[in-house]
């Protein structure tokens, strides 16, 4: 066989999925493994959302839709972005894709030329760098301040004439921290002064506990150079539905639409009706899930601090990010092999010396995990 794509062979497989697979294999062998390595709410999709999808199927909503996605859903997203996020979002500048991950890839494909640099703020979610690579761009990593996980002007050292985009995620996977207004203002100034596109991944927006979410696209004229990414997976426990969306300036949306037209066409028509029910229906389900995550957050952070681990500010998402002494890869591997607790090494997120623990698991499971970690020394 002739040599396969060099572009793809240089991309690392997803570290989070690899660890989850290893934990799954150990479970299949009959071992009592606790999996705290994956970023998936442990709740079922709320019933009114599932019902809307079933009704859509029964009413024959099984045909092609507009390639930017169902108009009713784009209108619901537009209303949400206007009323909750203060972004002047037109339905024509919104694309519904197969998950936020798909929206991010489309954004990269649409914006990047070979040699364009994309600054990724670390610790960073595992799929940003591969998305840049697959689109032919070059990733430039820049670390947030490791004490408070905020941005500072050391980012200026990473700007070059080739910088096209800055990617950030608040609340953050993996740290759980939230960018404050100083960080957002700094990022706004850096983007505006250097003609850079901001890609703001806001997928954990609804899981923020004491602070308030601010979309960078709502600050001044930033909506003119921001691609806002969001979706349904985390807020509405809809990971398997594969439903996400982007809002971007018209020129970028047009380019992203071409990518969508020639790849996925659009997400499943009936799934998009579920998305309409999620956004237009009661938001009590979101509040209930958030309350439960908050209870677990308080327990887990408190328990980890008590046994001596320093943790990043856990303001949002459903992750505790803890400082470890020594090699995080080895520590995670030891915890899995010996304590049967699956976690994710910070190295997977460009943050060696840290470990991510997901609290998308029941309280009893978390208590047992902490007990095992403590006993493993
Ligand atoms: C930071 C971040 N962005 C995007 C995604 C992708 O979400 P989706 O399921 O909508 O593709 C995830 C999922 O883990 C995530 O953690």
CSV table of C-alpha atoms and ligand atoms in Angstrom, one decimal:
chain,number,residue,atom,x,y,z
A,1,UNK,CA,0.0,0.0,0.0
A,2,UNK,CA,1.2,3.5,-0.7
A,3,UNK,CA,2.1,5.7,2.2
A,4,UNK,CA,-0.9,7.1,4.1
A,5,UNK,CA,-1.4,10.8,5.0
A,6,UNK,CA,1.6,12.3,6.7
A,7,UNK,CA,-0.6,15.0,8.1
A,8,UNK,CA,-2.7,12.4,10.0
A,9,UNK,CA,0.2,10.1,11.0
A,10,UNK,CA,1.8,13.1,12.9
A,11,UNK,CA,-1.4,13.5,15.0
A,12,UNK,CA,-1.4,11.8,18.4
A,13,UNK,CA,-4.5,9.7,19.3
A,14,UNK,CA,-6.8,11.2,21.9
A,15,UNK,CA,-5.2,10.6,25.3
A,16,UNK,CA,-8.5,10.8,27.2
A,17,UNK,CA,-10.1,8.2,25.0
A,18,UNK,CA,-7.1,5.9,25.3
A,19,UNK,CA,-7.2,6.0,29.1
A,20,UNK,CA,-11.0,5.4,29.1
A,21,UNK,CA,-10.5,2.4,26.7
A,22,UNK,CA,-7.9,0.9,29.0
A,23,UNK,CA,-10.2,1.4,32.0
A,24,UNK,CA,-13.1,-0.2,30.0
A,25,UNK,CA,-10.8,-3.2,29.2
A,26,UNK,CA,-9.9,-3.7,32.8
A,27,UNK,CA,-13.6,-3.5,33.7
A,28,UNK,CA,-14.4,-6.1,31.1
A,29,UNK,CA,-11.8,-8.4,32.8
A,30,UNK,CA,-14.0,-8.1,35.9
A,31,UNK,CA,-11.9,-5.5,37.8
A,32,UNK,CA,-13.7,-3.0,39.9
A,33,UNK,CA,-12.4,0.1,38.1
A,34,UNK,CA,-13.7,3.6,38.8
A,35,UNK,CA,-13.6,5.7,35.7
A,36,UNK,CA,-13.1,9.4,36.3
A,37,UNK,CA,-11.3,10.1,33.1
A,38,UNK,CA,-14.0,11.0,30.7
A,39,UNK,CA,-15.9,14.3,30.1
A,40,UNK,CA,-19.4,13.1,29.9
A,41,UNK,CA,-22.4,14.0,32.2
A,42,UNK,CA,-23.6,10.9,34.0
A,43,UNK,CA,-27.3,12.0,33.6
A,44,UNK,CA,-29.8,10.9,30.9
A,45,UNK,CA,-31.0,13.5,28.4
A,46,UNK,CA,-34.1,15.2,29.9
A,47,UNK,CA,-37.3,13.5,28.8
A,48,UNK,CA,-38.9,16.5,27.1
A,49,UNK,CA,-35.9,16.7,24.8
A,50,UNK,CA,-36.0,13.0,23.9
A,51,UNK,CA,-39.7,13.3,23.4
A,52,UNK,CA,-39.4,16.1,20.9
A,53,UNK,CA,-36.9,14.0,18.9
A,54,UNK,CA,-39.2,11.0,18.9
A,55,UNK,CA,-42.1,13.2,17.7
A,56,UNK,CA,-40.0,14.6,15.0
A,57,UNK,CA,-39.2,11.1,13.8
A,58,UNK,CA,-42.8,10.1,13.9
A,59,UNK,CA,-43.8,13.2,12.0
A,60,UNK,CA,-41.4,12.4,9.2
A,61,UNK,CA,-38.7,14.9,10.0
A,62,UNK,CA,-36.3,12.5,8.4
A,63,UNK,CA,-35.3,14.5,5.3
A,64,UNK,CA,-32.4,16.9,4.3
A,65,UNK,CA,-32.5,20.3,5.9
A,66,UNK,CA,-30.7,23.6,5.1
A,67,UNK,CA,-27.0,22.9,5.2
A,68,UNK,CA,-26.4,25.5,8.0
A,69,UNK,CA,-28.9,23.5,10.0
A,70,UNK,CA,-32.6,23.6,10.8
A,71,UNK,CA,-33.9,27.2,10.7
A,72,UNK,CA,-36.0,26.8,13.9
A,73,UNK,CA,-32.9,25.7,15.8
A,74,UNK,CA,-30.7,28.5,14.4
A,75,UNK,CA,-33.4,30.9,15.5
A,76,UNK,CA,-33.5,29.4,19.0
A,77,UNK,CA,-29.7,29.6,19.2
A,78,UNK,CA,-29.8,33.2,17.9
A,79,UNK,CA,-32.3,34.1,20.6
A,80,UNK,CA,-30.2,32.4,23.3
A,81,UNK,CA,-27.0,34.2,22.2
A,82,UNK,CA,-28.7,37.5,22.1
A,83,UNK,CA,-30.6,37.2,25.4
A,84,UNK,CA,-28.1,35.2,27.5
A,85,UNK,CA,-24.7,36.1,26.0
A,86,UNK,CA,-25.3,39.6,24.7
A,87,UNK,CA,-24.0,38.7,21.3
A,88,UNK,CA,-25.8,40.3,18.3
A,89,UNK,CA,-26.2,37.0,16.6
A,90,UNK,CA,-28.2,36.6,13.4
A,91,UNK,CA,-29.6,33.1,12.6
A,92,UNK,CA,-27.8,33.5,9.2
A,93,UNK,CA,-24.4,33.6,11.0
A,94,UNK,CA,-25.1,30.4,13.0
A,95,UNK,CA,-24.2,26.9,11.8
A,96,UNK,CA,-25.5,23.8,13.6
A,97,UNK,CA,-22.9,21.0,13.4
A,98,UNK,CA,-22.3,17.5,14.7
A,99,UNK,CA,-21.1,18.6,18.1
A,100,UNK,CA,-18.9,21.5,19.2
A,101,UNK,CA,-15.9,19.4,18.1
A,102,UNK,CA,-17.2,19.4,14.6
A,103,UNK,CA,-17.8,23.2,14.7
A,104,UNK,CA,-14.2,23.7,15.9
A,105,UNK,CA,-12.8,21.7,13.0
A,106,UNK,CA,-15.0,23.6,10.5
A,107,UNK,CA,-13.7,26.9,11.9
A,108,UNK,CA,-10.1,25.8,11.5
A,109,UNK,CA,-10.7,24.5,8.0
A,110,UNK,CA,-12.4,27.7,7.0
A,111,UNK,CA,-9.9,30.1,8.5
A,112,UNK,CA,-6.4,28.6,8.1
A,113,UNK,CA,-3.9,28.6,5.3
A,114,UNK,CA,-0.7,26.5,5.4
A,115,UNK,CA,1.8,28.2,7.8
A,116,UNK,CA,-0.9,30.1,9.7
A,117,UNK,CA,-0.2,30.0,13.4
A,118,UNK,CA,-2.9,29.3,16.1
A,119,UNK,CA,-2.1,30.2,19.7
A,120,UNK,CA,-3.7,27.6,22.1
A,121,UNK,CA,-4.0,28.6,25.7
A,122,UNK,CA,-2.7,25.7,27.9
A,123,UNK,CA,-3.7,23.6,29.7
A,124,UNK,CA,-5.8,22.9,26.7
A,125,UNK,CA,-8.5,20.4,25.6
A,126,UNK,CA,-6.9,17.5,23.6
A,127,UNK,CA,-8.6,18.1,20.3
A,128,UNK,CA,-7.6,21.7,19.6
A,129,UNK,CA,-4.1,20.9,18.3
A,130,UNK,CA,-5.2,18.0,16.0
A,131,UNK,CA,-7.9,20.3,14.6
A,132,UNK,CA,-5.3,22.9,13.8
A,133,UNK,CA,-3.0,20.3,12.3
A,134,UNK,CA,-5.7,18.7,10.2
A,135,UNK,CA,-6.5,22.1,8.8
A,136,UNK,CA,-2.9,22.7,7.8
A,137,UNK,CA,-2.1,25.3,10.5
A,138,UNK,CA,0.7,25.4,13.1
A,139,UNK,CA,-0.1,25.2,16.8
A,140,UNK,CA,1.7,27.6,19.1
A,141,UNK,CA,1.2,26.7,22.8
A,142,UNK,CA,1.0,29.4,25.4
A,143,UNK,CA,0.6,28.6,29.1
A,144,UNK,CA,-1.9,30.4,31.3
A,145,UNK,CA,-0.5,31.5,34.6
A,146,UNK,CA,-0.2,28.3,36.6
A,147,UNK,CA,-1.3,29.9,39.9
A,148,UNK,CA,-4.6,31.4,38.9
A,149,UNK,CA,-5.0,30.0,35.3
A,150,UNK,CA,-5.5,33.5,33.9
A,151,UNK,CA,-4.0,35.2,30.8
A,152,UNK,CA,-1.2,37.7,31.1
A,153,UNK,CA,0.8,39.8,28.7
A,154,UNK,CA,3.5,37.1,28.2
A,155,UNK,CA,1.1,36.0,25.4
A,156,UNK,CA,2.6,38.9,23.4
A,157,UNK,CA,5.8,36.9,23.1
A,158,UNK,CA,3.9,34.3,21.0
A,159,UNK,CA,2.4,36.7,18.5
A,160,UNK,CA,4.1,36.7,15.1
A,161,UNK,CA,3.1,38.0,11.7
A,162,UNK,CA,1.6,34.6,11.0
A,163,UNK,CA,-0.7,34.4,14.0
A,164,UNK,CA,-4.2,33.9,12.7
A,165,UNK,CA,-6.2,32.8,15.7
A,166,UNK,CA,-6.2,32.4,19.5
A,167,UNK,CA,-8.2,29.5,20.9
A,168,UNK,CA,-9.4,29.5,24.5
A,169,UNK,CA,-12.0,27.7,26.6
A,170,UNK,CA,-13.8,29.0,29.6
A,171,UNK,CA,-15.0,27.4,31.8
A,172,UNK,CA,-12.0,25.2,31.1
A,173,UNK,CA,-11.5,21.6,30.4
A,174,UNK,CA,-9.2,20.4,32.0
A,175,UNK,CA,-8.8,23.0,34.8
A,176,UNK,CA,-12.4,24.0,35.6
A,177,UNK,CA,-11.2,27.6,35.9
A,178,UNK,CA,-13.0,30.6,34.4
A,179,UNK,CA,-11.3,33.5,32.6
A,180,UNK,CA,-11.9,36.7,34.5
A,181,UNK,CA,-12.6,40.1,33.0
A,182,UNK,CA,-9.0,41.1,33.0
A,183,UNK,CA,-8.0,38.1,31.0
A,184,UNK,CA,-10.9,38.6,28.5
A,185,UNK,CA,-10.0,42.3,28.1
A,186,UNK,CA,-6.4,41.4,27.5
A,187,UNK,CA,-7.3,38.7,24.9
A,188,UNK,CA,-9.7,41.2,23.2
A,189,UNK,CA,-6.9,43.8,23.0
A,190,UNK,CA,-4.3,41.3,21.7
A,191,UNK,CA,-6.8,40.1,19.0
A,192,UNK,CA,-7.8,43.6,17.9
A,193,UNK,CA,-4.2,45.0,17.9
A,194,UNK,CA,-2.9,42.2,15.8
A,195,UNK,CA,-5.8,41.4,13.6
A,196,UNK,CA,-6.4,37.9,15.1
A,197,UNK,CA,-9.5,35.8,15.2
A,198,UNK,CA,-10.7,34.6,18.6
A,199,UNK,CA,-12.1,31.1,18.9
A,200,UNK,CA,-14.0,31.0,22.2
A,201,UNK,CA,-15.1,27.5,23.2
A,202,UNK,CA,-18.0,28.0,25.6
A,203,UNK,CA,-19.3,24.4,25.8
A,204,UNK,CA,-19.2,24.4,29.7
A,205,UNK,CA,-21.0,27.8,29.9
A,206,UNK,CA,-23.9,26.4,31.9
A,207,UNK,CA,-21.7,24.6,34.4
A,208,UNK,CA,-20.4,27.6,36.2
A,209,UNK,CA,-20.9,27.7,39.9
A,210,UNK,CA,-20.4,31.0,41.6
A,211,UNK,CA,-19.0,33.2,38.8
A,212,UNK,CA,-20.8,34.6,35.8
A,213,UNK,CA,-20.1,33.6,32.3
A,214,UNK,CA,-19.0,36.3,29.9
A,215,UNK,CA,-18.7,35.7,26.2
A,216,UNK,CA,-15.8,37.6,24.6
A,217,UNK,CA,-18.0,38.3,21.5
A,218,UNK,CA,-20.1,40.5,23.8
A,219,UNK,CA,-17.3,42.8,24.6
A,220,UNK,CA,-17.1,45.9,22.3
A,221,UNK,CA,-16.8,44.9,18.7
A,222,UNK,CA,-15.3,41.5,19.3
A,223,UNK,CA,-18.2,39.8,17.7
A,224,UNK,CA,-16.7,41.0,14.4
A,225,UNK,CA,-13.7,38.7,14.9
A,226,UNK,CA,-14.9,36.0,17.2
A,227,UNK,CA,-16.0,32.5,16.5
A,228,UNK,CA,-18.2,31.4,19.5
A,229,UNK,CA,-18.5,27.7,19.9
A,230,UNK,CA,-21.2,26.0,22.1
A,231,UNK,CA,-23.4,22.9,22.1
A,232,UNK,CA,-25.7,20.6,23.9
A,233,UNK,CA,-23.5,17.8,25.2
A,234,UNK,CA,-22.6,19.2,28.6
A,235,UNK,CA,-25.5,21.5,29.4
A,236,UNK,CA,-28.3,19.1,28.5
A,237,UNK,CA,-26.5,15.7,28.8
A,238,UNK,CA,-26.7,15.2,25.1
A,239,UNK,CA,-23.2,13.9,24.3
A,240,UNK,CA,-24.5,11.1,22.0
A,241,UNK,CA,-26.8,13.4,20.0
A,242,UNK,CA,-23.8,15.0,18.3
A,243,UNK,CA,-25.2,18.5,18.3
A,244,UNK,CA,-23.2,21.8,18.6
A,245,UNK,CA,-23.1,25.2,17.0
A,246,UNK,CA,-21.0,28.1,16.0
A,247,UNK,CA,-21.6,31.8,15.6
A,248,UNK,CA,-19.1,33.8,13.5
A,249,UNK,CA,-18.9,36.9,11.3
A,250,UNK,CA,-20.6,36.4,8.0
A,251,UNK,CA,-17.5,35.9,5.9
A,252,UNK,CA,-16.3,33.1,8.2
A,253,UNK,CA,-19.7,31.5,8.4
A,254,UNK,CA,-19.9,31.4,4.6
A,255,UNK,CA,-16.6,29.6,4.4
A,256,UNK,CA,-17.6,27.2,7.3
A,257,UNK,CA,-20.9,26.5,5.5
A,258,UNK,CA,-18.9,25.3,2.4
A,259,UNK,CA,-17.0,22.9,4.7
A,260,UNK,CA,-20.2,21.7,6.2
A,261,UNK,CA,-21.9,21.3,2.8
A,262,UNK,CA,-19.1,19.1,1.5
A,263,UNK,CA,-18.7,17.0,4.6
A,264,UNK,CA,-21.5,16.3,7.0
A,265,UNK,CA,-24.3,18.3,5.2
A,266,UNK,CA,-25.9,18.9,8.6
A,267,UNK,CA,-26.7,16.9,11.8
A,268,UNK,CA,-29.6,14.4,11.9
A,269,UNK,CA,-32.8,16.4,11.2
A,270,UNK,CA,-34.7,14.8,14.2
A,271,UNK,CA,-31.8,15.4,16.6
A,272,UNK,CA,-32.0,19.1,15.7
A,273,UNK,CA,-35.7,19.1,16.9
A,274,UNK,CA,-34.4,17.8,20.2
A,275,UNK,CA,-32.0,20.8,20.2
A,276,UNK,CA,-35.0,23.2,19.7
A,277,UNK,CA,-36.8,21.6,22.7
A,278,UNK,CA,-33.6,21.9,24.8
A,279,UNK,CA,-33.3,25.7,24.2
A,280,UNK,CA,-36.9,26.6,24.1
A,281,UNK,CA,-38.1,24.4,26.9
A,282,UNK,CA,-37.8,24.7,30.7
A,283,UNK,CA,-34.2,25.2,31.9
A,284,UNK,CA,-34.9,23.5,35.2
A,285,UNK,CA,-33.1,20.4,34.1
A,286,UNK,CA,-29.9,22.4,33.6
A,287,UNK,CA,-30.2,23.9,37.0
A,288,UNK,CA,-30.8,20.5,38.6
A,289,UNK,CA,-27.8,19.0,37.0
A,290,UNK,CA,-25.7,22.0,37.9
A,291,UNK,CA,-26.7,21.8,41.5
A,292,UNK,CA,-25.7,18.1,41.6
A,293,UNK,CA,-22.3,18.8,40.0
A,294,UNK,CA,-21.8,21.7,42.5
A,295,UNK,CA,-22.5,19.3,45.4
A,296,UNK,CA,-19.9,16.9,44.0
A,297,UNK,CA,-17.4,19.7,43.3
A,298,UNK,CA,-17.5,20.9,46.8
A,299,UNK,CA,-17.0,17.4,48.2
A,300,UNK,CA,-14.2,16.4,45.8
A,301,UNK,CA,-12.2,19.6,46.0
A,302,UNK,CA,-12.6,19.6,49.8
A,303,UNK,CA,-11.5,16.0,50.1
A,304,UNK,CA,-8.5,16.4,47.8
A,305,UNK,CA,-7.3,19.5,49.6
A,306,UNK,CA,-7.7,17.6,52.9
A,307,UNK,CA,-5.4,14.8,51.8
A,308,UNK,CA,-2.8,17.4,50.7
A,309,UNK,CA,-3.5,18.1,47.0
A,310,UNK,CA,-3.4,21.7,45.7
A,311,UNK,CA,-6.2,22.2,43.1
A,312,UNK,CA,-6.8,24.8,40.4
A,313,UNK,CA,-9.7,27.2,40.9
A,314,UNK,CA,-12.7,24.9,40.4
A,315,UNK,CA,-15.2,27.5,39.1
A,316,UNK,CA,-16.8,25.6,36.4
A,317,UNK,CA,-17.1,22.4,34.2
A,318,UNK,CA,-16.9,19.1,36.1
A,319,UNK,CA,-13.2,18.6,36.6
A,320,UNK,CA,-10.8,18.9,39.6
A,321,UNK,CA,-7.3,19.6,38.4
A,322,UNK,CA,-4.7,18.8,41.0
A,323,UNK,CA,-1.0,19.4,41.4
A,324,UNK,CA,1.0,16.2,41.8
A,325,UNK,CA,4.5,15.5,42.9
A,326,UNK,CA,6.4,13.7,40.2
A,327,UNK,CA,5.5,12.3,36.8
A,328,UNK,CA,1.8,12.7,36.2
A,329,UNK,CA,1.8,9.9,33.6
A,330,UNK,CA,3.2,7.4,36.0
A,331,UNK,CA,1.0,8.6,38.9
A,332,UNK,CA,-2.2,8.1,36.7
A,333,UNK,CA,-0.9,4.7,35.5
A,334,UNK,CA,-0.2,3.7,39.1
A,335,UNK,CA,-3.7,4.8,40.3
A,336,UNK,CA,-5.3,2.8,37.5
A,337,UNK,CA,-3.2,-0.3,37.9
A,338,UNK,CA,-3.1,-0.4,41.7
A,339,UNK,CA,-6.1,1.6,43.0
A,340,UNK,CA,-8.3,0.9,40.0
A,341,UNK,CA,-9.1,4.6,39.6
A,342,UNK,CA,-8.9,6.0,36.0
A,343,UNK,CA,-7.9,9.7,35.8
A,344,UNK,CA,-6.2,11.8,33.1
A,345,UNK,CA,-2.5,13.0,33.3
A,346,UNK,CA,-2.0,16.7,32.8
A,347,UNK,CA,0.5,15.9,30.1
A,348,UNK,CA,-2.5,15.1,27.8
A,349,UNK,CA,-3.5,18.8,28.1
A,350,UNK,CA,0.1,20.2,27.9
A,351,UNK,CA,0.3,20.5,31.7
A,352,UNK,CA,2.7,18.0,33.1
A,353,UNK,CA,2.7,17.8,36.9
A,354,UNK,CA,-1.1,17.9,37.0
A,355,UNK,CA,-3.9,15.3,37.0
A,356,UNK,CA,-7.6,15.8,35.9
A,357,UNK,CA,-10.3,14.1,37.8
A,358,UNK,CA,-13.8,14.2,36.4
A,359,UNK,CA,-16.7,14.5,38.9
A,360,UNK,CA,-19.3,13.4,36.4
A,361,UNK,CA,-19.9,10.4,38.6
A,362,UNK,CA,-22.1,9.8,41.7
A,363,UNK,CA,-21.2,10.9,45.1
A,364,UNK,CA,-20.5,7.4,46.5
A,365,UNK,CA,-18.2,6.7,43.5
A,366,UNK,CA,-16.3,9.9,44.2
A,367,UNK,CA,-16.0,9.0,47.9
A,368,UNK,CA,-14.6,5.6,47.1
A,369,UNK,CA,-12.2,7.1,44.5
A,370,UNK,CA,-10.8,9.5,47.1
A,371,UNK,CA,-10.4,6.7,49.6
A,372,UNK,CA,-8.5,4.6,47.1
A,373,UNK,CA,-6.3,7.5,46.0
A,374,UNK,CA,-5.5,8.4,49.6
A,375,UNK,CA,-4.6,4.7,50.4
A,376,UNK,CA,-2.4,4.3,47.3
A,377,UNK,CA,0.0,6.9,48.9
B,1,LIG,C1,-13.6,21.9,25.9
B,1,LIG,C2,-14.4,21.0,25.0
B,1,LIG,N1,-14.8,21.5,23.8
B,1,LIG,C3,-15.6,20.8,23.0
B,1,LIG,C4,-16.0,19.5,23.3
B,1,LIG,C5,-16.8,18.7,22.3
B,1,LIG,O1,-18.1,18.7,22.7
B,1,LIG,P1,-19.2,18.0,21.7
B,1,LIG,O2,-19.7,16.8,22.3
B,1,LIG,O3,-20.3,19.0,21.5
B,1,LIG,O4,-18.5,17.7,20.4
B,1,LIG,C6,-15.6,19.0,24.6
B,1,LIG,C7,-16.0,17.6,24.9
B,1,LIG,O5,-15.4,16.9,25.7
B,1,LIG,C8,-14.8,19.7,25.4
B,1,LIG,O6,-14.4,19.3,26.6
